[in-house]
Coordinates of C-alpha atoms and ligand atoms in Angstrom, one line a residue:
M1 CA -33.2 30.1 -91.2
E2 CA -34.6 32.5 -93.6
H3 CA -38.4 32.4 -94.2
Q4 CA -38.9 30.1 -97.1
K5 CA -40.6 31.6 -100.3
W6 CA -40.9 30.3 -103.9
W7 CA -39.3 33.6 -105.2
K8 CA -36.1 32.9 -103.1
E9 CA -35.8 29.6 -104.6
T10 CA -36.2 30.4 -108.3
V11 CA -34.1 31.9 -111.0
V12 CA -35.3 34.9 -112.9
Y13 CA -34.7 35.4 -116.6
Q14 CA -35.1 38.9 -117.9
I15 CA -36.5 39.3 -121.5
Y16 CA -36.0 42.6 -123.5
P17 CA -39.0 41.7 -125.9
R18 CA -38.0 43.8 -128.7
S19 CA -34.5 41.9 -129.0
Y20 CA -35.7 38.4 -128.2
Q21 CA -37.6 36.8 -131.1
D22 CA -39.4 38.4 -133.9
S23 CA -42.3 36.2 -135.3
D24 CA -43.7 38.5 -138.0
G25 CA -40.6 39.8 -140.0
D26 CA -40.8 43.5 -138.9
G27 CA -37.4 43.3 -137.2
I28 CA -38.8 43.7 -133.8
G29 CA -39.3 41.0 -131.2
D30 CA -42.7 40.2 -130.1
L31 CA -44.9 38.3 -127.6
P32 CA -45.5 35.3 -130.2
G33 CA -41.8 35.2 -130.5
V34 CA -41.4 35.0 -126.8
I35 CA -44.0 32.1 -126.6
S36 CA -42.1 30.3 -129.3
R37 CA -38.9 30.2 -127.1
L38 CA -40.7 29.0 -123.9
D39 CA -39.3 25.5 -124.3
Y40 CA -35.8 26.8 -124.5
L41 CA -36.4 28.8 -121.2
A42 CA -37.9 25.6 -119.6
E43 CA -34.8 23.8 -120.6
L44 CA -32.8 26.3 -118.8
G45 CA -34.7 25.6 -115.7
I46 CA -35.7 29.3 -114.8
G47 CA -38.9 29.7 -112.7
A48 CA -39.9 33.3 -113.8
V49 CA -39.4 35.7 -116.7
W50 CA -39.2 39.4 -116.0
L51 CA -40.6 40.9 -119.2
S52 CA -39.3 44.6 -120.0
P53 CA -42.3 46.7 -120.9
V54 CA -44.7 45.5 -123.6
S55 CA -47.6 48.1 -122.8
K56 CA -48.7 50.5 -125.5
S57 CA -46.0 53.1 -126.0
P58 CA -44.8 55.6 -128.5
Q59 CA -41.4 53.9 -127.8
D60 CA -39.5 56.9 -127.0
D61 CA -37.3 55.0 -124.4
N62 CA -38.1 51.5 -125.8
G63 CA -41.5 51.1 -123.9
Y64 CA -40.4 52.7 -120.6
D65 CA -42.8 55.4 -121.8
I66 CA -46.3 54.0 -121.4
S67 CA -49.3 55.4 -123.0
D68 CA -51.9 52.7 -122.0
Y69 CA -51.0 50.6 -119.0
R70 CA -53.8 48.1 -119.7
D71 CA -53.1 47.3 -123.3
I72 CA -50.3 45.8 -125.3
D73 CA -48.2 47.7 -127.9
P74 CA -49.2 46.5 -131.5
M75 CA -45.5 46.1 -132.2
F76 CA -45.5 43.3 -129.5
G77 CA -48.8 41.7 -130.2
T78 CA -52.2 41.9 -128.6
L79 CA -53.7 41.5 -125.1
A80 CA -54.6 38.0 -126.1
D81 CA -50.9 37.3 -126.9
M82 CA -50.1 38.4 -123.3
E83 CA -52.7 36.1 -122.0
R84 CA -51.6 33.3 -124.0
L85 CA -48.0 33.8 -122.8
I86 CA -49.0 33.8 -119.2
E87 CA -50.8 30.5 -119.7
E88 CA -48.3 28.8 -121.8
A89 CA -45.4 29.8 -119.6
G90 CA -47.4 28.7 -116.6
R91 CA -48.0 25.4 -118.1
R92 CA -44.2 25.1 -118.1
G93 CA -43.8 26.2 -114.4
I94 CA -42.7 29.7 -115.4
K95 CA -44.4 32.8 -114.0
I96 CA -44.6 36.1 -115.8
V97 CA -43.1 39.2 -114.1
M98 CA -44.2 42.4 -115.5
D99 CA -42.3 45.8 -115.7
L100 CA -44.4 48.5 -114.0
V101 CA -43.2 52.0 -114.9
L102 CA -45.0 54.1 -112.1
N103 CA -42.7 57.0 -111.9
H104 CA -43.6 58.5 -115.3
S105 CA -46.0 58.0 -118.1
S106 CA -45.7 58.7 -121.7
D107 CA -46.6 62.4 -122.7
E108 CA -49.2 60.4 -125.1
H109 CA -50.9 58.9 -122.1
P110 CA -54.6 60.3 -122.2
W111 CA -53.9 61.5 -118.6
F112 CA -51.1 63.7 -119.9
V113 CA -52.9 64.9 -123.0
E114 CA -55.7 66.1 -120.6
A115 CA -53.4 67.5 -118.2
K116 CA -51.8 69.8 -120.6
K117 CA -55.1 71.2 -121.7
S118 CA -55.5 73.6 -118.8
R119 CA -54.6 74.3 -115.2
A120 CA -58.2 73.5 -114.3
N121 CA -58.5 70.2 -116.0
P122 CA -59.1 67.2 -113.7
F123 CA -56.0 65.5 -114.8
H124 CA -53.8 68.5 -114.3
D125 CA -52.6 67.5 -111.0
Y126 CA -51.7 63.9 -112.2
Y127 CA -48.3 65.3 -113.0
V128 CA -45.7 67.6 -111.5
W129 CA -46.2 71.3 -112.6
R130 CA -44.5 74.5 -111.4
D131 CA -45.1 78.1 -112.7
G132 CA -42.3 79.9 -114.4
D133 CA -41.1 82.0 -117.3
P134 CA -40.0 80.5 -120.7
D135 CA -36.3 81.2 -120.0
S136 CA -36.0 80.2 -116.3
P137 CA -37.0 76.8 -115.2
P138 CA -37.9 76.3 -111.5
N139 CA -34.4 75.1 -110.6
D140 CA -31.4 73.2 -112.2
L141 CA -32.7 69.7 -111.8
G142 CA -31.3 67.6 -114.6
S143 CA -32.8 64.8 -116.4
V144 CA -31.1 61.5 -116.2
F145 CA -30.9 61.5 -120.2
G146 CA -29.2 65.0 -120.3
G147 CA -30.5 68.6 -120.1
S148 CA -33.0 70.1 -117.6
A149 CA -35.8 68.1 -116.0
W150 CA -38.3 70.8 -116.6
Q151 CA -40.1 71.3 -119.8
Y152 CA -42.1 74.5 -120.5
V153 CA -45.5 74.5 -121.7
P154 CA -46.4 78.0 -123.1
E155 CA -50.1 77.5 -123.3
L156 CA -50.1 77.0 -119.3
G157 CA -47.2 79.2 -118.5
Q158 CA -46.0 76.1 -116.6
Y159 CA -43.2 73.7 -116.5
Y160 CA -43.6 69.9 -116.1
L161 CA -41.0 67.5 -114.5
H162 CA -39.5 64.8 -116.5
L163 CA -36.5 63.0 -114.8
F164 CA -36.1 61.1 -117.9
S165 CA -36.8 62.1 -121.3
V166 CA -39.2 65.1 -122.3
K167 CA -41.8 62.4 -123.5
Q168 CA -41.8 60.9 -120.0
P169 CA -43.6 63.3 -117.6
D170 CA -43.3 62.4 -114.1
L171 CA -46.5 61.2 -112.3
N172 CA -47.6 63.0 -109.2
W173 CA -47.8 60.5 -106.4
E174 CA -49.0 63.2 -104.0
N175 CA -52.3 63.0 -105.6
P176 CA -54.4 60.1 -104.0
R177 CA -56.3 59.8 -107.4
V178 CA -53.1 58.9 -109.2
R179 CA -52.4 56.3 -106.7
E180 CA -55.9 54.8 -106.9
E181 CA -55.7 54.6 -110.7
I182 CA -52.3 52.9 -110.5
Y183 CA -53.4 50.3 -107.9
D184 CA -56.6 49.5 -109.9
M185 CA -54.4 48.9 -113.0
I186 CA -52.1 46.6 -110.9
N187 CA -55.0 44.6 -109.5
W188 CA -56.3 44.0 -113.0
W189 CA -52.9 42.6 -114.1
I190 CA -52.8 40.4 -110.8
D191 CA -56.2 39.1 -111.9
K192 CA -54.7 38.1 -115.2
G193 CA -52.4 35.9 -113.4
V194 CA -49.1 37.7 -113.5
G195 CA -46.5 36.3 -111.2
G196 CA -45.1 39.5 -110.0
F197 CA -43.7 42.8 -110.9
R198 CA -40.4 44.7 -111.3
L199 CA -41.0 48.4 -110.4
D200 CA -39.0 50.8 -112.5
V201 CA -37.1 53.5 -110.6
I202 CA -39.5 52.9 -107.6
D203 CA -37.2 55.0 -105.5
L204 CA -37.9 58.2 -107.3
I205 CA -41.7 58.4 -106.8
A206 CA -41.6 60.4 -103.5
K207 CA -39.5 63.2 -105.1
E208 CA -39.6 66.7 -103.7
P209 CA -38.5 68.8 -106.8
D210 CA -38.5 72.1 -104.8
R211 CA -35.9 70.7 -102.6
K212 CA -34.2 68.8 -105.1
I213 CA -34.8 65.6 -103.7
T214 CA -35.4 62.9 -106.3
G215 CA -34.6 59.6 -104.9
N216 CA -35.5 58.3 -101.2
G217 CA -38.1 61.2 -100.7
P218 CA -39.5 61.3 -97.1
K219 CA -42.7 59.7 -98.2
L220 CA -41.2 56.8 -100.2
H221 CA -41.9 53.8 -97.9
E222 CA -45.3 55.2 -96.9
Y223 CA -46.2 55.1 -100.6
I224 CA -44.8 51.6 -101.1
R225 CA -46.4 50.3 -98.2
E226 CA -49.8 51.7 -99.4
L227 CA -49.1 50.2 -102.7
S228 CA -48.5 46.8 -101.4
R229 CA -51.5 46.8 -99.1
A230 CA -53.7 47.8 -102.0
T231 CA -52.2 45.3 -104.6
F232 CA -49.5 42.5 -104.5
G233 CA -49.6 42.4 -100.8
R234 CA -52.6 40.2 -100.9
A235 CA -50.9 37.6 -103.3
D236 CA -47.8 35.6 -103.2
L237 CA -45.9 37.6 -105.9
L238 CA -42.3 38.4 -106.6
T239 CA -41.9 42.1 -106.3
V240 CA -38.5 43.7 -107.2
G241 CA -37.9 47.4 -107.0
E242 CA -35.3 49.1 -109.2
T243 CA -33.6 51.4 -106.6
W244 CA -30.2 52.9 -107.7
G245 CA -29.9 54.7 -104.4
A246 CA -30.7 51.8 -102.1
T247 CA -28.4 51.2 -99.0
P248 CA -28.5 48.0 -96.8
E249 CA -30.5 50.1 -94.3
S250 CA -33.2 51.1 -96.8
A251 CA -33.1 47.6 -98.4
R252 CA -34.1 46.2 -95.0
L253 CA -37.3 48.4 -95.2
Y254 CA -38.0 47.5 -98.9
S255 CA -37.5 44.0 -98.3
N256 CA -38.9 43.7 -94.8
P257 CA -39.5 39.9 -94.1
D258 CA -43.0 41.0 -92.7
G259 CA -43.9 41.5 -96.4
S260 CA -45.1 45.0 -96.0
E261 CA -43.2 46.4 -99.1
L262 CA -41.6 44.4 -101.8
S263 CA -39.9 40.9 -102.1
M264 CA -36.4 42.5 -102.8
V265 CA -34.6 45.3 -104.6
F266 CA -32.1 45.7 -107.3
Q267 CA -29.3 47.6 -105.7
F268 CA -26.5 49.0 -107.8
E269 CA -23.4 49.7 -105.6
H270 CA -21.2 47.1 -107.4
I271 CA -22.3 48.4 -110.7
G272 CA -20.5 51.8 -110.2
L273 CA -17.0 50.2 -109.3
D274 CA -15.5 50.9 -112.6
E275 CA -16.5 54.5 -112.9
K276 CA -14.3 57.6 -111.7
E277 CA -15.7 58.3 -108.1
G278 CA -18.2 61.1 -108.3
W279 CA -18.4 61.1 -112.0
S280 CA -20.9 59.5 -114.4
K281 CA -21.0 55.9 -115.6
W282 CA -19.3 57.1 -118.9
D283 CA -16.2 58.2 -117.0
L284 CA -14.3 54.9 -117.1
A285 CA -11.9 53.6 -114.3
P286 CA -10.4 50.2 -113.7
L287 CA -12.5 47.9 -111.5
D288 CA -11.4 47.9 -107.8
F289 CA -11.6 44.2 -107.2
L290 CA -11.0 44.4 -103.7
K291 CA -13.9 46.8 -103.2
L292 CA -16.1 44.6 -105.4
K293 CA -15.6 41.8 -102.8
A294 CA -16.3 44.1 -99.9
V295 CA -19.3 45.5 -101.4
L296 CA -21.0 42.3 -102.5
S297 CA -20.0 40.8 -99.0
K298 CA -21.5 43.7 -97.1
W299 CA -24.9 43.3 -98.9
Q300 CA -24.6 39.6 -98.2
T301 CA -24.1 40.0 -94.5
E302 CA -26.2 43.0 -93.9
L303 CA -29.3 41.6 -95.5
G304 CA -28.5 38.1 -94.2
G305 CA -31.8 37.0 -92.2
K306 CA -33.1 40.5 -92.3
A307 CA -34.1 41.1 -96.0
W308 CA -33.6 39.3 -99.4
N309 CA -30.9 40.2 -102.0
S310 CA -31.3 40.2 -105.8
L311 CA -28.2 38.9 -107.6
F312 CA -27.3 40.4 -110.9
W313 CA -24.5 41.4 -113.2
N314 CA -26.7 42.4 -116.3
N315 CA -29.9 43.9 -117.4
H316 CA -31.0 46.0 -120.3
D317 CA -29.3 49.0 -119.1
L318 CA -25.9 47.5 -118.4
P319 CA -23.0 46.3 -120.7
R320 CA -22.6 42.6 -121.0
I321 CA -20.6 41.3 -117.9
V322 CA -18.2 39.0 -120.0
S323 CA -17.0 41.9 -121.8
R324 CA -16.9 44.2 -118.7
W325 CA -15.3 42.0 -115.8
G326 CA -14.6 39.0 -117.8
D327 CA -12.4 38.1 -120.8
D328 CA -14.6 38.1 -124.1
G329 CA -11.5 37.1 -126.0
E330 CA -9.4 33.9 -125.3
Y331 CA -11.2 33.1 -121.9
R332 CA -14.7 34.1 -122.9
V333 CA -16.2 30.6 -122.0
Q334 CA -14.3 30.2 -118.7
S335 CA -14.7 33.7 -117.6
A336 CA -18.5 33.7 -118.3
K337 CA -18.9 30.5 -116.4
M338 CA -16.8 31.8 -113.5
L339 CA -18.9 35.1 -113.2
A340 CA -22.1 33.0 -113.1
T341 CA -20.7 30.6 -110.4
L342 CA -19.7 33.6 -108.3
L343 CA -23.1 35.2 -108.5
H344 CA -25.3 32.1 -108.2
G345 CA -23.6 30.7 -105.2
M346 CA -24.5 33.8 -103.2
Q347 CA -27.6 34.4 -101.1
G348 CA -30.4 35.9 -103.1
T349 CA -32.4 35.5 -106.3
P350 CA -30.3 35.3 -109.3
Y351 CA -31.4 37.1 -112.5
V352 CA -30.0 36.0 -115.8
Y353 CA -30.3 38.6 -118.6
Q354 CA -31.1 37.3 -122.1
G355 CA -28.0 36.0 -123.8
E356 CA -26.0 36.0 -120.5
E357 CA -26.4 32.3 -120.7
L358 CA -24.7 32.1 -124.0
G359 CA -21.8 34.5 -123.0
M360 CA -23.0 37.2 -125.4
T361 CA -20.6 40.2 -125.6
N362 CA -20.6 43.9 -126.1
V363 CA -20.5 45.5 -129.3
R364 CA -18.3 48.2 -131.1
Y365 CA -20.4 50.0 -133.7
P366 CA -20.2 53.3 -135.2
I367 CA -22.3 55.9 -133.9
E368 CA -24.9 55.5 -136.8
D369 CA -25.8 52.0 -135.6
Y370 CA -26.8 52.9 -132.2
R371 CA -30.5 53.4 -131.2
D372 CA -30.7 54.2 -127.5
I373 CA -32.0 57.6 -126.5
E374 CA -29.6 58.0 -123.5
L375 CA -26.4 57.1 -125.6
L376 CA -27.4 59.2 -128.6
N377 CA -27.9 62.4 -126.2
L378 CA -24.6 61.5 -124.5
Y379 CA -22.8 61.5 -127.9
K380 CA -24.4 64.9 -128.9
E381 CA -23.9 66.5 -125.6
R382 CA -20.3 65.5 -125.1
T383 CA -19.1 66.0 -128.7
G384 CA -20.7 69.4 -128.5
R385 CA -18.8 70.2 -125.4
G386 CA -15.6 69.5 -127.4
Y387 CA -14.9 65.9 -126.0
P388 CA -12.9 64.1 -128.8
H389 CA -15.1 61.7 -130.9
D390 CA -12.8 58.6 -130.0
E391 CA -13.2 59.2 -126.2
V392 CA -16.8 59.4 -126.4
M393 CA -17.0 56.3 -128.6
A394 CA -14.8 54.5 -126.0
S395 CA -17.3 55.3 -123.2
I396 CA -20.3 54.2 -125.5
H397 CA -18.5 50.8 -126.4
A398 CA -17.7 50.2 -122.8
K399 CA -21.1 51.3 -121.1
G400 CA -23.8 52.0 -123.8
R401 CA -27.1 50.5 -123.1
D402 CA -27.4 49.2 -126.7
N403 CA -24.7 46.6 -125.7
A404 CA -27.3 44.6 -123.9
R405 CA -29.9 45.2 -126.5
T406 CA -28.6 43.6 -129.8
P407 CA -30.7 40.8 -130.9
M408 CA -30.6 37.5 -129.2
Q409 CA -28.2 35.0 -130.9
W410 CA -30.4 32.0 -131.7
D411 CA -28.4 30.3 -134.5
A412 CA -26.0 30.8 -137.4
S413 CA -28.6 31.7 -139.8
P414 CA -28.9 35.4 -141.3
Q415 CA -29.7 37.9 -138.4
A416 CA -28.9 35.1 -135.9
G417 CA -32.5 33.6 -136.3
F418 CA -33.8 36.7 -134.6
T419 CA -35.9 38.0 -137.6
S420 CA -36.6 37.2 -141.3
G421 CA -36.6 41.0 -141.9
E422 CA -34.2 43.8 -141.0
P423 CA -33.6 44.0 -137.2
W424 CA -34.3 47.2 -135.5
I425 CA -30.6 47.3 -134.3
R426 CA -27.7 45.4 -135.9
V427 CA -27.0 42.0 -134.8
N428 CA -23.8 41.4 -133.0
P429 CA -21.3 40.1 -135.8
N430 CA -20.0 37.3 -133.6
Y431 CA -23.4 35.5 -133.9
S432 CA -22.0 32.6 -136.1
E433 CA -19.7 31.6 -133.2
I434 CA -21.9 32.6 -130.3
N435 CA -25.6 31.3 -130.5
A436 CA -28.1 29.1 -128.7
A437 CA -28.2 26.4 -131.3
E438 CA -24.5 25.6 -131.0
Q439 CA -24.6 25.7 -127.2
L440 CA -27.7 23.6 -126.7
K441 CA -25.8 20.6 -128.3
D442 CA -22.6 21.0 -126.3
P443 CA -22.5 19.8 -122.7
D444 CA -19.6 22.1 -122.0
S445 CA -21.1 25.2 -123.2
I446 CA -22.0 28.3 -121.3
F447 CA -25.7 27.3 -121.6
S448 CA -25.2 24.0 -120.3
Y449 CA -23.4 25.4 -117.4
Y450 CA -26.1 27.8 -116.4
R451 CA -28.6 25.0 -116.7
R452 CA -26.5 22.8 -114.2
L453 CA -26.0 25.9 -111.7
I454 CA -29.8 26.6 -111.9
A455 CA -30.6 22.9 -111.2
L456 CA -27.9 22.8 -108.3
R457 CA -29.9 25.4 -106.5
K458 CA -33.1 23.2 -106.4
D459 CA -31.4 20.4 -104.7
R460 CA -29.2 22.2 -102.3
K461 CA -30.9 24.2 -99.9
A462 CA -27.6 25.7 -98.6
I463 CA -27.2 27.5 -102.0
V464 CA -30.4 29.1 -101.5
Y465 CA -30.6 29.8 -97.6
G466 CA -27.1 29.3 -96.4
D467 CA -25.2 31.9 -94.3
Y468 CA -22.4 33.6 -96.3
E469 CA -18.9 34.3 -95.3
L470 CA -16.2 35.7 -97.3
L471 CA -12.6 34.2 -97.4
L472 CA -9.4 35.8 -98.3
P473 CA -10.9 39.5 -98.3
E474 CA -7.3 40.8 -99.2
H475 CA -6.5 38.4 -102.0
R476 CA -6.0 40.4 -105.2
D477 CA -7.4 37.7 -107.7
V478 CA -9.4 35.1 -105.8
F479 CA -13.0 35.6 -104.7
A480 CA -13.9 32.8 -102.3
Y481 CA -16.6 32.3 -99.7
T482 CA -18.6 29.8 -97.9
R483 CA -22.5 29.1 -97.4
R484 CA -23.6 27.3 -94.4
L485 CA -26.7 25.8 -93.5
D486 CA -27.5 23.1 -90.9
G487 CA -24.1 21.4 -91.0
D488 CA -23.9 21.7 -94.9
T489 CA -21.1 23.8 -96.0
I490 CA -20.7 25.0 -99.7
L491 CA -17.2 26.3 -100.6
V492 CA -17.1 28.6 -103.8
L493 CA -13.6 29.4 -105.2
C494 CA -13.1 31.8 -108.2
N495 CA -10.1 33.4 -110.0
F496 CA -11.4 36.7 -111.2
Y497 CA -8.3 37.2 -113.6
G498 CA -6.4 35.5 -116.4
A499 CA -3.3 34.4 -114.4
H500 CA -2.5 31.2 -112.4
V501 CA -3.0 31.9 -108.9
S502 CA -2.5 30.3 -105.4
F503 CA -4.0 30.9 -102.0
D504 CA -4.3 29.3 -98.4
L505 CA -7.6 28.4 -97.1
P506 CA -8.2 28.2 -93.4
G507 CA -7.4 24.7 -92.1
T508 CA -11.1 24.0 -91.3
L509 CA -12.0 24.2 -95.1
T510 CA -9.2 21.8 -96.4
G511 CA -10.7 18.5 -95.6
D512 CA -12.6 16.1 -97.9
R513 CA -14.8 17.6 -100.3
Q514 CA -17.3 16.8 -103.3
L515 CA -17.2 18.8 -106.4
L516 CA -20.6 20.3 -107.4
I517 CA -19.7 22.3 -110.4
A518 CA -16.5 23.7 -112.1
N519 CA -15.5 25.2 -115.3
Y520 CA -12.4 23.1 -115.9
A521 CA -12.6 19.4 -116.4
D522 CA -9.9 18.2 -113.9
E523 CA -8.9 19.2 -110.4
P524 CA -6.1 21.9 -110.1
P525 CA -3.5 21.2 -107.4
R526 CA -4.9 22.1 -104.0
G527 CA -4.5 25.8 -103.2
T528 CA -4.2 26.8 -106.9
L529 CA -6.6 28.1 -109.5
R530 CA -6.1 28.3 -113.4
P531 CA -7.2 31.5 -115.4
Y532 CA -10.8 32.3 -114.6
E533 CA -11.4 29.0 -112.8
A534 CA -14.4 28.5 -110.7
R535 CA -15.1 25.6 -108.4
M536 CA -18.0 25.0 -105.9
Y537 CA -17.7 22.1 -103.4
A538 CA -19.7 20.6 -100.7
L539 CA -17.4 19.9 -97.6
Q540 CA -17.6 16.7 -95.9
A541 CA -18.6 17.2 -92.2
Ligands
LIG1 O1 -33.7 52.9 -115.4 C1 -33.3 53.8 -114.4 C2 -32.3 54.5 -114.8 O2 -32.0 55.5 -113.9 C3 -31.4 54.2 -115.9 O3 -31.8 55.1 -117.0 C4 -30.1 54.3 -115.5 O4 -29.8 55.6 -114.8 C5 -29.3 54.4 -116.8 O5 -29.4 53.4 -117.7 C6 -27.8 54.3 -116.5 O6 -27.2 55.4 -117.0 C7 -35.0 52.4 -115.6 C8 -35.1 51.5 -116.8 O7 -34.4 50.4 -116.4 C9 -34.5 52.2 -118.1 O8 -34.5 51.3 -119.2 C10 -35.4 53.4 -118.4 O9 -34.9 54.1 -119.4 C11 -35.6 54.3 -117.2 O10 -35.8 53.7 -115.9 C12 -36.6 55.1 -117.3 O11 -38.1 54.5 -117.2

């Protein structure tokens, strides 16, 4: 059986602080706001909160551009608020997982301010510089947010590398002093009692820009092992790396059970399955369902016993899953519950992104109402290149990151109870129907369903540690699998679409069974499922 670990048995809830709860009426969520919602989180039953960055930042990329790693941005509160959050959460059995942005800093970080002063400055080498002429960048490496990844600084006659915005210069991990500074900072946070870290784009830190290698550089695992040894390796923390380029092979290194690297990584192979192959996330294609089954199952079996999966549909960069692969119209409630069952039944640590537990949906705003730098750059770039406005908006409505960033829908009062002021981004107009206050009272709500799913993990070890096996790989509507541990067999049956379906299970799985959870009140005839129906059973041995 798998090594037992607290972070395998828990469910993590991601909070995007600027959109969670505002406490002071400035329209931006903050730490006292999060503290005021800890009882809600305790009721849901989660064991850890991953907090998107709250460090000091000019907010060019909503906090993923950090100018002081050891202080809290005044918009979110103070260091004392952060300490209070760690303590108050701890009292409710919830650990705080911080977001570490180690690939780049803000250009307003004192290191970069110094680095830009001269080539001889002791901080110059903290970043990645190349000589060049004003109109010929070192090469054609592109930024994830559009345009060149190189920015010219005339006073130095040099370019610096920024894989994200120009205000996010890449740190130079080849410089041992950079690594030491980072380790000191992480240890400082560990001593404050955080429960773990999510490591932003950690697979980019070992880039070799001259060879146009960005992800998975040759020294990547060496750096991560050093990082772990110098910091979190000494404590029993949850560490999760964001790795867009992970493969099952590399994940077995990142998440080696010997503890030399990280607890687990976020892999994104399933996330790209509704894009035109070889294009970008904005170039839409219908989801290939058979491939989704194959990809998720491959990760289950290839990591089983050798590494540990993270399980997620959503985060602050992704559209809302119920709008994406469920049905946010007629079957919103059923499909949200089905998607939850499918994911939480697998082997790995589930992550719930704020509002997912309410079935919050995507938005369709006019361009003026969006705030995200990636989306706004895309709009400018594509309309500039002659793409029709409607086509660009269709991509934005489907995939824009602001879908996930609209304010949390707490209740039916103005601004969904998120703020008493003007929110930094418009509230989804459906908040009077979809909100936490309604769902807390309703035993059939999506919230109540998540709470039961999360509770189920706590009393069925097979859901946490059991071996996974996919059933019916060729079925075009049904996603079915088993989990087995020491004679306990769990059977998960999900209809991924909105029509009635039938299927045949292998004879060994058709005996007596006990229902653990389902999104319809009564049993369907054996071998059939209703629209978006999900059922989880324990099979009698
Ligand atoms: O995201 C990494 C990243 O590559 C994303 O920008 C992703 O490619 C994009 O959203 C998909 O189009 C991390 C953070 O999660 C993201 O919020 C930050 O903007 C980014 O790093 C830079 O720190």
